[in-house]
Tab-separated table of C-alpha atoms in Angstrom:
chain	number	residue	atom	x	y	z
A	1	GLN	CA	16.264	21.671	0.900
A	2	ALA	CA	14.305	24.675	2.157
A	3	ALA	CA	11.404	22.451	3.237
A	4	VAL	CA	13.779	20.128	5.123
A	5	SER	CA	15.640	22.966	6.879
A	6	ALA	CA	12.321	24.630	7.802
A	7	GLY	CA	11.138	21.347	9.301
A	8	PHE	CA	8.152	20.835	6.975
A	9	SER	CA	9.348	17.421	5.774
A	10	SER	CA	12.100	14.922	6.346
A	11	PRO	CA	14.881	14.130	3.867
A	12	ILE	CA	13.515	10.599	3.330
A	13	THR	CA	10.171	12.096	2.276
A	14	ILE	CA	11.887	14.197	-0.375
A	15	VAL	CA	13.788	11.147	-1.651
A	16	ILE	CA	10.599	9.043	-1.821
A	17	VAL	CA	8.727	11.786	-3.676
A	18	ALA	CA	11.583	12.118	-6.179
A	19	LEU	CA	11.850	8.359	-6.770
A	20	THR	CA	8.112	7.850	-7.217
A	21	THR	CA	7.870	10.819	-9.577
A	22	ILE	CA	10.690	9.497	-11.748
A	23	GLY	CA	9.145	6.017	-11.611
A	24	SER	CA	5.743	7.301	-12.725
A	25	PHE	CA	7.281	8.878	-15.834
A	26	ALA	CA	9.356	5.789	-16.634
A	27	THR	CA	6.391	3.387	-16.765
A	28	PRO	CA	5.486	2.541	-20.378
A	29	ALA	CA	1.982	1.140	-19.719
A	30	TYR	CA	-0.699	3.701	-18.937
A	31	ASN	CA	-2.636	1.389	-16.575
A	32	ALA	CA	0.510	0.571	-14.604
A	33	ALA	CA	1.352	4.290	-14.371
A	34	ILE	CA	-2.091	5.011	-12.899
A	35	ALA	CA	-1.633	2.201	-10.349
A	36	LEU	CA	1.772	3.567	-9.352
A	37	ARG	CA	0.335	7.037	-8.888
A	38	MET	CA	-2.421	5.610	-6.678
A	39	LEU	CA	0.150	3.778	-4.534
A	40	ARG	CA	2.449	6.785	-4.322
A	41	PHE	CA	0.269	8.757	-1.916
A	42	PRO	CA	-0.179	6.112	0.813
A	43	ILE	CA	3.558	5.367	0.722
A	44	LEU	CA	4.262	9.087	0.845
A	45	ILE	CA	2.062	9.441	3.933
A	46	LEU	CA	3.719	6.423	5.564
A	47	ALA	CA	7.176	7.815	4.730
A	48	GLY	CA	6.303	11.221	6.164
A	49	THR	CA	4.844	9.715	9.317
A	50	PHE	CA	7.169	6.812	10.091
A	51	GLY	CA	10.212	7.461	7.875
A	52	LEU	CA	12.009	4.472	6.374
A	53	TYR	CA	10.022	2.085	8.593
A	54	GLY	CA	6.828	3.388	7.007
A	55	VAL	CA	8.200	2.883	3.502
A	56	MET	CA	9.192	-0.684	4.313
A	57	ALA	CA	5.808	-1.387	5.931
A	58	GLY	CA	4.040	-0.012	2.844
A	59	LEU	CA	6.126	-2.146	0.495
A	60	ILE	CA	5.483	-5.233	2.627
A	61	LEU	CA	1.730	-4.557	2.539
A	62	ILE	CA	1.792	-4.151	-1.253
A	63	MET	CA	3.807	-7.357	-1.715
A	64	ASN	CA	1.479	-9.211	0.654
A	65	HIS	CA	-1.483	-8.055	-1.406
A	66	LEU	CA	0.168	-9.228	-4.653
A	67	LEU	CA	0.939	-12.639	-3.150
A	68	PHE	CA	-2.715	-13.281	-2.295
A	69	LEU	CA	-4.227	-11.919	-5.522
A	70	GLU	CA	-5.739	-14.376	-7.990
A	71	SER	CA	-6.859	-13.910	-11.565
A	72	PHE	CA	-9.312	-16.521	-12.859
A	73	GLY	CA	-8.266	-18.864	-10.051
A	74	VAL	CA	-4.551	-18.607	-10.871
A	75	PRO	CA	-2.195	-16.851	-8.412
A	76	TYR	CA	-1.063	-13.466	-9.733
A	77	MET	CA	2.586	-14.163	-8.912
A	78	TYR	CA	2.556	-17.651	-10.520
A	79	PRO	CA	4.980	-19.552	-10.803
A	80	ILE	CA	6.900	-17.839	-7.994
A	81	VAL	CA	4.242	-18.158	-5.267
A	82	PRO	CA	3.515	-21.899	-5.433
A	83	GLY	CA	7.169	-22.556	-6.328
A	84	ASN	CA	6.555	-24.439	-9.570
A	85	TRP	CA	10.140	-24.907	-10.765
A	86	GLN	CA	9.082	-26.489	-14.061
A	87	ALA	CA	7.112	-23.366	-15.016
A	88	MET	CA	9.899	-20.973	-13.941
A	89	LYS	CA	11.986	-21.782	-17.005
A	90	ASP	CA	10.008	-19.147	-18.937
A	91	THR	CA	9.913	-16.516	-16.201
A	92	LEU	CA	12.943	-14.437	-17.219
A	93	ILE	CA	13.711	-15.627	-20.757
A	94	ARG	CA	11.062	-17.228	-22.917
A	95	GLY	CA	12.164	-20.323	-24.778
A	96	PRO	CA	11.175	-21.215	-28.336
A	97	LEU	CA	7.560	-22.185	-28.913
A	98	TRP	CA	8.461	-25.725	-29.915
A	99	TRP	CA	10.057	-26.321	-26.471
A	100	MET	CA	6.719	-25.706	-24.801
A	101	ASN	CA	5.100	-29.070	-25.434
A	102	LYS	CA	3.225	-29.325	-22.106
A	103	ARG	CA	0.164	-27.399	-21.005
A	104	PRO	CA	0.464	-25.338	-17.785
A	105	SER	CA	-0.202	-27.473	-14.704
A	106	TYR	CA	-2.210	-24.756	-12.907
A	107	LEU	CA	-4.952	-25.133	-15.528
A	108	GLN	CA	-5.320	-28.817	-14.571
A	109	PRO	CA	-5.683	-30.008	-18.172
A	110	GLY	CA	-7.009	-33.445	-19.055
A	111	ASP	CA	-4.258	-33.909	-21.624
A	112	ARG	CA	-0.840	-32.580	-20.539
A	113	ASP	CA	0.638	-32.718	-24.068
A	114	ARG	CA	0.196	-29.584	-26.099
A	115	LEU	CA	1.517	-30.762	-29.465
A	116	PRO	CA	2.437	-34.206	-30.759
A	117	ASN	CA	6.216	-34.684	-30.870
A	118	ASP	CA	6.424	-35.209	-34.632
A	119	HIS	CA	4.973	-31.763	-35.359
A	120	ALA	CA	6.349	-29.789	-32.400
A	121	LYS	CA	8.983	-27.864	-34.379
A	122	VAL	CA	6.579	-26.605	-37.017
A	123	ALA	CA	4.032	-24.934	-34.782
A	124	GLY	CA	2.456	-22.713	-37.439
A	125	SER	CA	1.769	-25.373	-40.039
A	126	HIS	CA	1.067	-27.899	-37.310
A	127	ALA	CA	-2.082	-26.113	-36.148
A	128	LEU	CA	-3.731	-26.375	-39.564
A	129	HIS	CA	-2.570	-29.954	-40.052
A	130	TYR	CA	-3.814	-30.993	-36.631
A	131	ILE	CA	-7.245	-29.401	-37.192
A	132	ASP	CA	-7.574	-31.165	-40.574
A	133	LYS	CA	-6.494	-34.443	-38.965
A	134	GLU	CA	-9.109	-34.136	-36.172
A	135	GLU	CA	-11.872	-33.283	-38.619
A	136	SER	CA	-11.051	-36.281	-40.813
A	137	GLU	CA	-11.118	-38.581	-37.752
A	138	HIS	CA	-14.582	-37.330	-36.735
A	139	GLU	CA	-16.093	-37.808	-40.209
């Protein structure tokens, strides 16, 4: 409060500093915490310079960067960015493994089926059985 009343900083700057500090301690992954600390300073400068407009501009720039990022040719925000509704069923809550009988479409697989239907519920024992079956077909 002393810094605000003396005119050294604005109240929004103090709020942003407090929120980013709390957020940096609440992040469980070390790499994500480092990334948040690196992003804190540019947003802090934008907040101090332009106020709430600067914060919003910084968040828009960060989101824009995330939308255009790719990892191994796959969009970073997949399945939200291309809008693949079939793949969004596992975005918030992951279904059982035996429900996932199709390979992801973004990989452009030759064979869309992951597991044969008769063995889909027993995924653990299926893998060994399927390998044995393929080896016996090749011999």
